Amino acid sequence: AVLDITTTEVADHIVGGVMACDSSRFDAIIEKKIPLVLSIGALDMVNFGPKVTIPACFDKRKIHMHNDQ
């Protein structure tokens, strides 16, 4: 079985973050019919680079900067 609890790269894929997966993120698990426990952990965040790379549509959102890089 697979335990997948941090799916932040899915949010990055949907919104355009820098740590995005591609559309085949769950394909192998589905195709091989592997038992899966899936949580929606970390879907409340998106990873961007420096602040200047954050799209304008997020200007009014709370931004948490981990570092200046």
mmCIF file with all atom_site columns, C-alpha atoms in Angstrom, residues 4-63:
data_model
loop_
_atom_site.group_PDB
_atom_site.id
_atom_site.type_symbol
_atom_site.label_atom_id
_atom_site.label_alt_id
_atom_site.label_comp_id
_atom_site.label_asym_id
_atom_site.label_entity_id
_atom_site.label_seq_id
_atom_site.pdbx_PDB_ins_code
_atom_site.Cartn_x
_atom_site.Cartn_y
_atom_site.Cartn_z
_atom_site.occupancy
_atom_site.B_iso_or_equiv
_atom_site.pdbx_formal_charge
_atom_site.auth_seq_id
_atom_site.auth_comp_id
_atom_site.auth_asym_id
_atom_site.auth_atom_id
_atom_site.pdbx_PDB_model_num
ATOM 1  C CA . ASP A 1 4  ? 0.486  9.725  0.418   1.00 0.00 ? 4  ASP A CA 1
ATOM 2  C CA . ILE A 1 5  ? -0.062 12.506 2.943   1.00 0.00 ? 5  ILE A CA 1
ATOM 3  C CA . THR A 1 6  ? 1.603  15.576 1.436   1.00 0.00 ? 6  THR A CA 1
ATOM 4  C CA . THR A 1 7  ? 0.282  16.407 -1.998  1.00 0.00 ? 7  THR A CA 1
ATOM 5  C CA . THR A 1 8  ? 1.474  20.025 -2.227  1.00 0.00 ? 8  THR A CA 1
ATOM 6  C CA . GLU A 1 9  ? 2.903  19.431 -5.702  1.00 0.00 ? 9  GLU A CA 1
ATOM 7  C CA . VAL A 1 10 ? -0.671 18.912 -6.923  1.00 0.00 ? 10 VAL A CA 1
ATOM 8  C CA . ALA A 1 11 ? -1.606 22.430 -5.753  1.00 0.00 ? 11 ALA A CA 1
ATOM 9  C CA . ASP A 1 12 ? 1.555  23.730 -7.432  1.00 0.00 ? 12 ASP A CA 1
ATOM 10 C CA . HIS A 1 13 ? 0.527  21.958 -10.658 1.00 0.00 ? 13 HIS A CA 1
ATOM 11 C CA . ILE A 1 14 ? -2.948 23.502 -10.616 1.00 0.00 ? 14 ILE A CA 1
ATOM 12 C CA . VAL A 1 15 ? -1.876 27.039 -9.689  1.00 0.00 ? 15 VAL A CA 1
ATOM 13 C CA . GLY A 1 16 ? 1.567  27.272 -11.308 1.00 0.00 ? 16 GLY A CA 1
ATOM 14 C CA . GLY A 1 17 ? 3.919  26.798 -8.378  1.00 0.00 ? 17 GLY A CA 1
ATOM 15 C CA . VAL A 1 18 ? 7.590  25.895 -8.728  1.00 0.00 ? 18 VAL A CA 1
ATOM 16 C CA . MET A 1 19 ? 7.430  22.379 -7.249  1.00 0.00 ? 19 MET A CA 1
ATOM 17 C CA . ALA A 1 20 ? 4.642  21.077 -9.451  1.00 0.00 ? 20 ALA A CA 1
ATOM 18 C CA . CYS A 1 21 ? 4.019  17.495 -10.438 1.00 0.00 ? 21 CYS A CA 1
ATOM 19 C CA . ASP A 1 22 ? 2.639  16.716 -13.866 1.00 0.00 ? 22 ASP A CA 1
ATOM 20 C CA . SER A 1 23 ? -0.755 15.348 -14.795 1.00 0.00 ? 23 SER A CA 1
ATOM 21 C CA . SER A 1 24 ? 0.465  11.751 -14.330 1.00 0.00 ? 24 SER A CA 1
ATOM 22 C CA . ARG A 1 25 ? 0.944  12.195 -10.547 1.00 0.00 ? 25 ARG A CA 1
ATOM 23 C CA . PHE A 1 26 ? -1.342 9.283  -9.587  1.00 0.00 ? 26 PHE A CA 1
ATOM 24 C CA . ASP A 1 27 ? -1.246 7.239  -12.815 1.00 0.00 ? 27 ASP A CA 1
ATOM 25 C CA . ALA A 1 28 ? 1.046  4.405  -11.634 1.00 0.00 ? 28 ALA A CA 1
ATOM 26 C CA . ILE A 1 29 ? -0.983 3.834  -8.478  1.00 0.00 ? 29 ILE A CA 1
ATOM 27 C CA . ILE A 1 30 ? -4.234 3.765  -10.463 1.00 0.00 ? 30 ILE A CA 1
ATOM 28 C CA . GLU A 1 31 ? -2.894 1.573  -13.292 1.00 0.00 ? 31 GLU A CA 1
ATOM 29 C CA . LYS A 1 32 ? -1.318 -0.994 -10.959 1.00 0.00 ? 32 LYS A CA 1
ATOM 30 C CA . LYS A 1 33 ? -4.322 -0.902 -8.606  1.00 0.00 ? 33 LYS A CA 1
ATOM 31 C CA . ILE A 1 34 ? -2.077 -0.402 -5.589  1.00 0.00 ? 34 ILE A CA 1
ATOM 32 C CA . PRO A 1 35 ? -4.004 0.233  -2.355  1.00 0.00 ? 35 PRO A CA 1
ATOM 33 C CA . LEU A 1 36 ? -3.733 3.927  -1.521  1.00 0.00 ? 36 LEU A CA 1
ATOM 34 C CA . VAL A 1 37 ? -4.338 6.007  1.569   1.00 0.00 ? 37 VAL A CA 1
ATOM 35 C CA . LEU A 1 38 ? -4.483 9.587  0.308   1.00 0.00 ? 38 LEU A CA 1
ATOM 36 C CA . SER A 1 39 ? -4.715 12.727 2.398   1.00 0.00 ? 39 SER A CA 1
ATOM 37 C CA . ILE A 1 40 ? -5.107 16.253 1.154   1.00 0.00 ? 40 ILE A CA 1
ATOM 38 C CA . GLY A 1 41 ? -2.254 17.534 3.286   1.00 0.00 ? 41 GLY A CA 1
ATOM 39 C CA . ALA A 1 42 ? -0.524 20.725 2.130   1.00 0.00 ? 42 ALA A CA 1
ATOM 40 C CA . LEU A 1 43 ? -3.149 21.595 -0.484  1.00 0.00 ? 43 LEU A CA 1
ATOM 41 C CA . ASP A 1 44 ? -3.642 24.915 1.306   1.00 0.00 ? 44 ASP A CA 1
ATOM 42 C CA . MET A 1 45 ? -0.314 26.256 0.045   1.00 0.00 ? 45 MET A CA 1
ATOM 43 C CA . VAL A 1 46 ? 1.600  26.811 -3.180  1.00 0.00 ? 46 VAL A CA 1
ATOM 44 C CA . ASN A 1 47 ? 5.366  27.135 -3.566  1.00 0.00 ? 47 ASN A CA 1
ATOM 45 C CA . PHE A 1 48 ? 6.751  30.095 -5.490  1.00 0.00 ? 48 PHE A CA 1
ATOM 46 C CA . GLY A 1 49 ? 10.231 31.531 -5.821  1.00 0.00 ? 49 GLY A CA 1
ATOM 47 C CA . PRO A 1 50 ? 11.132 35.070 -4.705  1.00 0.00 ? 50 PRO A CA 1
ATOM 48 C CA . LYS A 1 51 ? 8.224  37.388 -3.878  1.00 0.00 ? 51 LYS A CA 1
ATOM 49 C CA . VAL A 1 52 ? 8.425  39.014 -7.319  1.00 0.00 ? 52 VAL A CA 1
ATOM 50 C CA . THR A 1 53 ? 7.470  35.657 -8.884  1.00 0.00 ? 53 THR A CA 1
ATOM 51 C CA . ILE A 1 54 ? 4.114  35.428 -7.091  1.00 0.00 ? 54 ILE A CA 1
ATOM 52 C CA . PRO A 1 55 ? 1.296  36.098 -9.584  1.00 0.00 ? 55 PRO A CA 1
ATOM 53 C CA . ALA A 1 56 ? -0.656 39.334 -9.048  1.00 0.00 ? 56 ALA A CA 1
ATOM 54 C CA . CYS A 1 57 ? -3.880 37.364 -8.498  1.00 0.00 ? 57 CYS A CA 1
ATOM 55 C CA . PHE A 1 58 ? -2.496 36.427 -5.057  1.00 0.00 ? 58 PHE A CA 1
ATOM 56 C CA . ASP A 1 59 ? -1.710 40.025 -3.961  1.00 0.00 ? 59 ASP A CA 1
ATOM 57 C CA . LYS A 1 60 ? -4.470 40.114 -1.349  1.00 0.00 ? 60 LYS A CA 1
ATOM 58 C CA . ARG A 1 61 ? -3.601 36.723 0.181   1.00 0.00 ? 61 ARG A CA 1
ATOM 59 C CA . LYS A 1 62 ? -1.460 36.104 3.235   1.00 0.00 ? 62 LYS A CA 1
ATOM 60 C CA . ILE A 1 63 ? 2.065  35.263 2.100   1.00 0.00 ? 63 ILE A CA 1
#
